[in-house]
Amino acid sequence: MKRLYIETVGCQMNVLDSEMVVASLRKRGYELERDEASADVLLFNTCSVREQAENKTYSALGRLRSLKKANPDKIIGVMGCMAQKDQQLVFDRAPYVDLVVGPGQLSRIPDLIDQVAAGHGKQMAVSLGRKDAANEEVRRSHETFDPLRDPTMRPTPFQAYLRIQIGCDKFCTYCIVPSTRGPEQGRPPQQIYDEARILADQGCKEITLIGQTVNSYRYKSGESTTRLSDLLVNLSEIDGIKRLKFVTNYPKDMTNDLLAAVRDLPKVSPYLHVPAQSGSNTVLTRMKRGYSVEDYREMMARIYEMVPDAAVTSDFIVGFCGETEADFEATKQLVSDCRFKNSFIFKYSERPGTKGAELLADDIPFDVKHRRNNELLELQNRISEQENQKFLGQRVEVLVEGPSSRAVSRGEVEGDLVQLTGRTPCDRIVVFDGNRRLTGELVQLAIYECAPHTLFGAIVTEHVTPKLLPLGQGA
Ligand code: 5AD
Ligand code: SF4
């Protein structure tokens, strides 16, 4: 038996990719190992979206230098977006790395590890450019690779990601993803459906469809085109699947057929992650986002009109090139008006290889980025708490995910009654006391307390009044 250590950072795509790499290596006799020092193979699934993520990976690799020196047979691999972006540079910066594999070549990892183990030296498999990332090999890699599922690698065995699209064609000027993950390609609907069935057979209850711009999904076959709304209809028919979610949405593609599907299909969660990135038209133009603030506001109005109970979340970048105080105020205004359930806020990080890095000066000082980040976060937290307060006294249904992080960190997971967490259809986290056997079940809760990012609830036990039947008629 060989032992595999794997560390994953970044987006849902990476979490899913790691699941599949683990599944493919299990087939070759690997077992997961939590301790770096005891592992035979150490893999790092990396992210390039911000510089900080890359720096963390390089320092994690730095810590392995002595380990590799003491045990030269250990195989160290770097996979994912940073592998695709840095290629040879990974070997230059961390010479004890044996393997560099881009996101389109992950299905080759088991063979490449064997090559290294057989003494054939360092191995690198990456796409040669965006065009190359659309080639047959990459497509086939996903066909053979994606259906390999490993429930033990998922956050919970009853929740899974399902890729419906790879790559991105939008080319926002700050973003490295179109060059690391290649052109947008929708997977064939039948493949998606078959994979969802596999997941349902494995006991999965909640599927989150993922794509960089998931609602841009289109699959043409002859005369017919399948859209995300069509997929949701088809996937809703699968028994065992109780909830369907999808991330990440692109504002321009938030069409009415999709909103109608969210409204009409009971299994589809009314949760929409639609990053705005900025509330200023000058900044949006410089980001090449392809919409104006007015377009975004119109989309929000349509969402709330068609799906009144929708929980919308957003991403924002603060301190993008040339962002003035007035631009930032416009972003704050948008956040105030849209009443997002929550927002992820990032300080702009210049990425070599993007149009932003090439054409625009990263001219906002770090302390200004930092202040804007905190201000926006504070504003959003106030709104998140106010939105959560609306749930006080309400009943919600949650999918129970298991013991809460507090219970885990305090070691309070023994015994039957523990503090559990679950998620509402609108993706709110609820903490409550219950039997740990409820993990993986849908449970009704009454909400009695809230914080900006958490609701607190109690299990609702229905009081059943036995029906009194006239004598002689009872079954
Ligand atoms: N700097 C900061 N944030 C970025 N994002 C993408 N690229 C950058 C960058 N260069 C953010 C966007 C995106 C989220 C996943 O990461 O907000 O929606
Ligand atoms: Fe990056 Fe823009 Fe594509 Fe999102 S839509 S992955 S931000 S280029």
XYZ file of C-alpha atoms and ligand atoms in Angstrom:
501
model
C 0.000 0.000 0.000
C 1.273 3.468 -0.918
C 0.355 6.575 1.007
C -0.897 9.806 -0.535
C -0.948 13.239 1.089
C -2.949 15.902 -0.772
C -3.440 19.578 0.023
C -6.052 21.627 -1.831
C -6.506 25.396 -1.992
C -8.752 27.565 -4.171
C -12.175 27.162 -5.708
C -14.755 24.360 -5.926
C -13.160 23.178 -9.195
C -10.006 22.351 -7.265
C -11.925 20.531 -4.540
C -13.557 18.422 -7.249
C -10.291 17.869 -9.129
C -8.648 16.635 -5.934
C -11.522 14.230 -5.346
C -10.922 12.745 -8.766
C -7.158 12.543 -8.462
C -7.605 10.686 -5.177
C -10.147 8.335 -6.783
C -7.761 7.563 -9.656
C -4.871 6.914 -7.270
C -6.954 4.711 -4.971
C -7.448 2.469 -8.003
C -3.665 2.098 -8.074
C -3.545 1.075 -4.427
C -3.012 4.406 -2.670
C -4.473 5.257 0.727
C -4.918 8.786 2.042
C -2.399 9.935 4.634
C -2.706 13.063 6.801
C 0.920 13.243 7.860
C 3.332 14.735 5.290
C 6.316 12.858 6.714
C 4.676 9.432 6.357
C 3.420 9.931 2.784
C 5.040 8.390 -0.301
C 3.447 10.895 -2.677
C 2.620 14.515 -1.747
C 0.372 16.506 -4.069
C -0.482 20.219 -3.917
C -3.558 21.336 -5.827
C -2.940 25.034 -6.359
C -4.670 28.345 -7.132
C -3.363 31.361 -9.059
C -6.262 33.773 -8.665
C -4.368 35.898 -6.110
C -0.648 36.169 -5.450
C -1.116 35.364 -1.773
C -2.403 31.869 -2.614
C 0.698 31.215 -4.716
C 3.050 32.485 -2.011
C 1.425 30.161 0.508
C 1.940 27.195 -1.807
C 5.593 28.043 -2.409
C 6.225 28.343 1.317
C 4.419 25.029 1.942
C 6.703 23.486 -0.696
C 9.709 25.142 0.971
C 8.957 23.229 4.148
C 9.329 19.959 2.223
C 12.926 20.614 1.188
C 14.452 18.776 4.170
C 11.870 15.998 3.983
C 12.859 15.287 0.403
C 16.549 15.466 1.252
C 16.122 12.864 3.974
C 13.861 10.667 1.777
C 14.691 11.197 -1.918
C 12.124 8.534 -2.897
C 9.213 10.712 -1.845
C 7.404 12.107 -4.883
C 6.251 15.725 -4.709
C 3.752 17.015 -7.260
C 2.238 20.424 -8.008
C -1.058 20.380 -9.897
C -3.796 22.852 -10.858
C -3.742 26.487 -11.954
C -0.315 27.455 -10.563
C 1.232 24.433 -12.286
C -0.306 25.563 -15.587
C 0.721 29.194 -15.083
C 4.262 28.734 -13.751
C 5.260 25.481 -15.501
C 9.109 25.277 -15.454
C 9.214 28.073 -12.861
C 7.829 25.618 -10.275
C 10.908 23.404 -10.766
C 13.155 26.497 -10.643
C 11.657 27.828 -7.417
C 11.269 24.415 -5.758
C 13.881 22.101 -7.350
C 12.817 19.076 -5.283
C 9.376 19.021 -6.978
C 9.082 15.980 -9.298
C 5.797 16.613 -11.046
C 3.998 19.632 -12.559
C 0.506 18.939 -13.971
C -2.030 21.449 -15.304
C -5.804 21.271 -14.724
C -6.408 19.743 -18.189
C -3.971 16.839 -17.713
C -4.914 15.587 -14.252
C -6.023 12.155 -15.463
C -2.373 11.466 -16.370
C -1.171 11.857 -12.780
C -1.115 8.120 -11.888
C 1.040 7.337 -14.953
C 3.290 10.338 -14.401
C 3.900 9.279 -10.786
C 4.883 5.835 -12.076
C 7.317 7.485 -14.508
C 8.992 9.399 -11.694
C 9.084 6.277 -9.502
C 10.677 4.325 -12.375
C 13.538 6.820 -12.398
C 12.599 8.692 -15.577
C 13.152 12.052 -13.893
C 10.926 15.075 -13.508
C 7.615 15.058 -15.383
C 5.578 17.983 -16.649
C 2.161 17.866 -18.361
C 0.499 21.201 -19.153
C -1.512 22.753 -21.984
C 0.642 24.630 -24.472
C -1.797 27.512 -24.752
C -5.518 28.281 -24.592
C -6.158 26.477 -27.891
C -4.335 23.414 -26.641
C -6.519 23.392 -23.521
C -9.500 22.743 -25.815
C -7.957 19.733 -27.503
C -9.244 16.180 -27.605
C -6.870 15.042 -24.851
C -8.272 17.503 -22.339
C -11.842 16.649 -23.284
C -11.175 12.925 -23.061
C -9.372 13.433 -19.777
C -12.592 14.828 -18.313
C -14.734 12.105 -19.847
C -12.762 9.305 -18.236
C -11.868 11.200 -15.142
C -14.994 12.982 -13.949
C -17.191 9.926 -13.393
C -14.582 8.567 -10.941
C -16.072 9.697 -7.671
C -14.648 9.286 -4.202
C -17.201 10.014 -1.460
C -14.492 9.919 1.212
C -12.810 12.960 -0.325
C -15.913 15.138 -0.286
C -16.705 17.540 2.536
C -19.601 15.123 3.239
C -20.571 11.933 1.352
C -24.079 13.262 0.683
C -23.007 16.550 -0.955
C -21.054 16.650 -4.210
C -19.855 18.992 -6.917
C -20.551 18.110 -10.524
C -18.658 19.880 -13.283
C -20.855 20.935 -16.181
C -18.392 23.278 -17.844
C -14.657 23.781 -18.006
C -12.731 26.979 -18.746
C -13.837 30.575 -19.265
C -14.158 32.870 -22.274
C -14.937 36.147 -20.522
C -11.405 37.515 -20.090
C -12.053 39.948 -17.253
C -8.839 41.961 -17.216
C -7.838 41.033 -13.650
C -8.375 37.293 -14.016
C -5.890 34.517 -14.743
C -8.502 31.756 -15.104
C -9.068 31.970 -18.891
C -5.365 31.280 -19.407
C -4.985 28.534 -16.777
C -8.221 26.667 -17.445
C -8.574 27.342 -21.168
C -11.659 28.039 -23.307
C -15.207 27.549 -22.096
C -16.547 24.105 -22.998
C -19.860 22.650 -21.858
C -19.919 18.936 -21.096
C -22.508 16.829 -22.947
C -25.833 16.685 -21.038
C -25.890 12.876 -21.088
C -22.496 12.702 -19.348
C -23.729 15.139 -16.707
C -26.927 13.143 -16.163
C -25.044 9.828 -15.924
C -22.649 11.269 -13.396
C -25.516 12.647 -11.312
C -27.021 9.140 -11.270
C -23.737 7.688 -10.035
C -23.738 10.280 -7.265
C -27.354 9.530 -6.340
C -26.564 5.796 -6.235
C -23.702 6.591 -3.846
C -26.220 8.238 -1.502
C -25.590 11.820 -2.514
C -28.545 14.128 -1.763
C -27.263 17.533 -2.805
C -25.459 18.276 -6.053
C -23.838 21.617 -6.815
C -23.265 22.092 -10.529
C -20.053 23.995 -11.096
C -18.582 26.064 -13.877
C -16.602 29.307 -13.990
C -19.635 30.977 -15.569
C -22.096 28.172 -14.926
C -25.155 29.971 -16.283
C -23.422 30.575 -19.625
C -23.636 26.778 -20.124
C -24.784 25.852 -23.617
C -24.465 22.504 -25.353
C -25.335 22.316 -29.014
C -26.097 19.013 -30.670
C -27.535 19.241 -34.190
C -30.476 21.619 -34.019
C -31.012 21.493 -30.281
C -29.306 23.514 -27.575
C -29.301 22.493 -23.917
C -29.156 25.326 -21.376
C -28.576 25.239 -17.628
C -32.342 25.498 -17.078
C -32.827 22.335 -19.184
C -30.192 20.489 -17.168
C -31.972 21.471 -13.943
C -35.240 20.038 -15.275
C -33.548 16.747 -16.237
C -31.556 16.389 -13.032
C -34.642 17.144 -10.917
C -36.072 13.825 -12.070
C -33.393 11.779 -10.345
C -34.727 10.055 -7.220
C -32.504 10.466 -4.215
C -31.285 13.898 -5.263
C -33.066 16.326 -2.961
C -31.270 19.583 -3.703
C -29.628 21.179 -6.716
C -27.428 24.279 -6.600
C -25.176 25.906 -9.181
C -22.181 28.276 -9.013
C -20.729 30.691 -10.221
C -23.095 32.865 -12.238
C -22.184 35.565 -14.717
C -24.552 38.577 -14.412
C -25.131 38.998 -18.161
C -26.333 35.399 -18.528
C -28.909 35.433 -15.723
C -31.778 34.743 -18.112
C -35.478 34.432 -17.287
C -35.662 30.748 -18.254
C -33.078 30.059 -15.534
C -34.894 32.164 -12.937
C -38.149 30.410 -13.855
C -36.416 27.039 -13.301
C -35.238 28.211 -9.865
C -38.776 29.380 -9.080
C -40.621 26.324 -10.390
C -38.413 23.325 -9.624
C -38.767 22.408 -5.938
C -35.347 20.739 -5.766
C -33.474 23.806 -7.038
C -32.237 25.998 -4.189
C -33.103 29.707 -4.415
C -29.443 30.524 -3.883
C -27.647 32.589 -6.525
C -23.985 33.540 -6.408
C -23.629 36.348 -8.979
C -20.405 38.360 -8.554
C -20.773 42.092 -9.276
C -17.033 42.874 -8.678
C -17.635 46.665 -8.531
C -20.434 49.213 -8.314
C -18.711 51.758 -10.559
C -19.141 51.831 -14.323
C -15.611 53.163 -14.928
C -14.144 50.277 -12.950
C -16.439 47.694 -14.571
C -15.352 48.960 -17.994
C -11.684 48.707 -17.025
C -12.351 45.195 -15.728
C -14.059 44.387 -19.067
C -16.927 42.754 -17.193
C -19.324 43.295 -20.085
C -22.158 44.942 -18.107
C -22.949 48.245 -16.410
C -24.117 48.861 -12.845
C -27.548 49.606 -14.316
C -27.558 46.159 -15.989
C -26.645 44.553 -12.697
C -29.385 46.420 -10.817
C -31.916 45.429 -13.479
C -30.844 41.796 -13.060
C -31.249 42.025 -9.275
C -34.733 43.475 -9.658
C -35.651 40.606 -12.001
C -34.261 38.028 -9.554
C -36.299 39.401 -6.632
C -39.397 39.742 -8.804
C -39.258 36.171 -10.117
C -37.759 34.475 -7.047
C -38.812 36.618 -4.069
C -37.119 34.346 -1.507
C -33.790 34.303 -3.405
C -30.577 34.607 -1.415
C -28.071 36.401 -3.625
C -24.355 36.497 -2.867
C -21.616 38.412 -4.618
C -17.850 38.894 -5.023
C -16.135 42.297 -5.011
C -12.596 43.359 -5.808
C -11.469 46.520 -4.005
C -8.481 48.644 -5.045
C -8.614 47.688 -8.714
C -6.403 49.855 -10.973
C -7.458 53.517 -10.787
C -10.322 52.956 -8.315
C -11.163 56.367 -6.781
C -12.966 57.071 -3.507
C -16.035 57.928 -5.606
C -15.806 54.539 -7.366
C -15.550 52.832 -3.998
C -18.555 54.801 -2.660
C -20.532 53.566 -5.684
C -19.628 49.974 -4.728
C -20.821 50.611 -1.176
C -24.070 51.997 -2.553
C -24.591 48.878 -4.651
C -23.940 46.635 -1.652
C -26.419 48.663 0.449
C -29.096 48.504 -2.222
C -28.769 44.853 -3.242
C -28.889 43.406 0.277
C -26.738 40.412 -0.548
C -26.891 37.458 1.811
C -23.120 37.830 1.909
C -20.223 39.018 -0.228
C -16.696 37.762 -0.685
C -14.376 40.754 -0.788
C -10.873 40.660 -2.238
C -8.034 43.161 -2.512
C -6.913 43.454 -6.126
C -3.854 41.310 -6.793
C -2.053 41.925 -10.082
C -1.619 38.696 -12.040
C 1.156 38.496 -14.633
C -0.263 37.253 -17.910
C -3.555 39.150 -17.631
C -4.575 42.217 -19.649
C -4.836 44.123 -16.375
C -1.176 43.508 -15.577
C -0.160 44.393 -19.114
C -2.183 47.582 -19.611
C -3.215 49.025 -16.249
C -1.114 50.258 -13.336
C -1.738 48.557 -9.973
C -1.745 52.039 -8.421
C -3.856 51.750 -5.268
C -1.608 51.535 -2.174
C -1.956 48.417 -0.045
C -3.250 50.323 3.009
C -6.034 51.883 0.903
C -7.017 48.446 -0.436
C -6.948 47.171 3.117
C -9.171 49.982 4.446
C -11.685 49.605 1.611
C -11.776 45.863 2.148
C -12.584 46.314 5.849
C -15.173 49.039 5.225
C -17.028 46.989 2.661
C -16.860 43.897 4.841
C -18.293 45.817 7.798
C -21.144 47.136 5.671
C -21.880 43.688 4.254
C -21.760 42.075 7.719
C -24.378 44.548 8.987
C -26.624 43.695 6.050
C -26.022 39.953 6.450
C -27.074 40.151 10.091
C -30.179 42.200 9.256
C -31.133 39.677 6.558
C -30.591 36.819 9.019
C -32.823 38.528 11.593
C -35.739 38.004 9.228
C -35.437 34.288 10.033
C -36.030 34.701 13.778
C -39.081 32.654 14.725
C -39.215 31.057 11.272
C -39.059 27.404 10.360
C -36.378 26.218 7.960
C -35.383 22.891 6.500
C -31.693 22.028 6.686
C -29.529 19.297 5.249
C -27.475 18.228 8.279
C -23.746 18.320 7.515
C -22.421 16.894 10.811
C -20.900 18.131 14.098
C -20.258 21.903 14.149
C -16.694 23.223 13.947
C -16.964 24.234 17.628
C -17.931 20.695 18.582
C -15.041 19.307 16.535
C -12.445 21.767 17.872
C -13.501 21.113 21.476
C -13.545 17.376 20.921
C -17.245 17.286 21.840
C -18.194 14.746 19.217
C -18.550 11.722 21.448
C -21.997 10.556 22.503
C -25.223 10.905 20.604
C -26.252 14.473 21.375
C -23.847 16.938 19.773
C -23.867 20.422 18.310
C -24.611 19.980 14.603
C -24.606 22.253 11.559
C -26.896 22.163 8.601
C -27.605 24.313 5.576
C -30.891 25.830 4.449
C -31.881 25.747 0.752
C -30.718 29.389 0.577
C -27.288 28.271 1.808
C -27.516 29.680 5.335
C -25.631 27.798 8.025
C -27.691 26.777 11.068
C -26.223 25.469 14.319
C -28.396 23.278 16.564
C -28.231 20.419 19.073
C -29.236 17.020 17.831
C -28.417 13.370 17.508
C -25.352 12.831 15.351
C -27.310 10.157 13.453
C -29.207 13.034 11.805
C -26.101 13.736 9.692
C -27.119 13.564 6.040
C -30.843 13.970 6.816
C -33.225 16.830 6.065
C -34.472 18.261 9.353
C -36.979 20.989 10.317
C -35.656 23.678 12.648
C -37.109 26.713 14.399
C -34.715 29.680 14.428
C -34.295 31.489 17.762
C -31.028 33.449 17.384
C -28.754 34.818 14.669
C -25.301 36.246 13.912
C -24.088 37.736 10.587
C -23.128 34.346 9.163
C -24.921 31.839 11.359
C -28.450 31.050 12.469
C -29.175 29.128 15.662
C -32.102 26.726 15.752
C -33.878 23.946 17.585
C -35.335 20.786 16.124
C -39.066 21.000 15.576
C -40.819 17.847 16.684
C -44.308 17.663 15.320
C -46.922 16.907 17.941
C -49.046 14.179 16.411
C -52.611 13.927 17.666
C -53.840 10.386 17.130
C -56.947 10.301 15.016
C -59.869 8.976 17.035
C -61.896 6.639 14.931
C -65.366 5.363 15.872
C -65.131 1.959 17.460
C -64.956 -0.883 15.026
C -63.490 1.169 12.182
C -59.865 1.152 13.307
C -57.358 -0.698 11.206
N -7.315 39.942 -7.597
C -8.242 39.887 -6.612
N -9.349 39.151 -6.701
C -9.534 38.423 -7.821
N -10.543 37.615 -8.194
C -10.256 37.114 -9.413
N -9.072 37.593 -9.852
C -8.611 38.425 -8.875
C -7.459 39.230 -8.736
N -6.546 39.294 -9.697
C -11.742 37.392 -7.376
C -13.016 37.764 -8.128
C -13.625 36.424 -8.431
C -13.168 35.602 -7.240
C -13.224 34.138 -7.428
O -11.834 36.017 -7.058
O -13.853 38.490 -7.249
O -15.028 36.459 -8.532
Fe -12.295 35.138 -14.298
Fe -14.149 36.791 -15.334
Fe -14.003 34.210 -16.168
Fe -14.905 34.758 -13.710
S -15.875 35.399 -15.652
S -13.369 33.143 -14.261
S -13.664 36.528 -13.146
S -12.447 35.803 -16.445
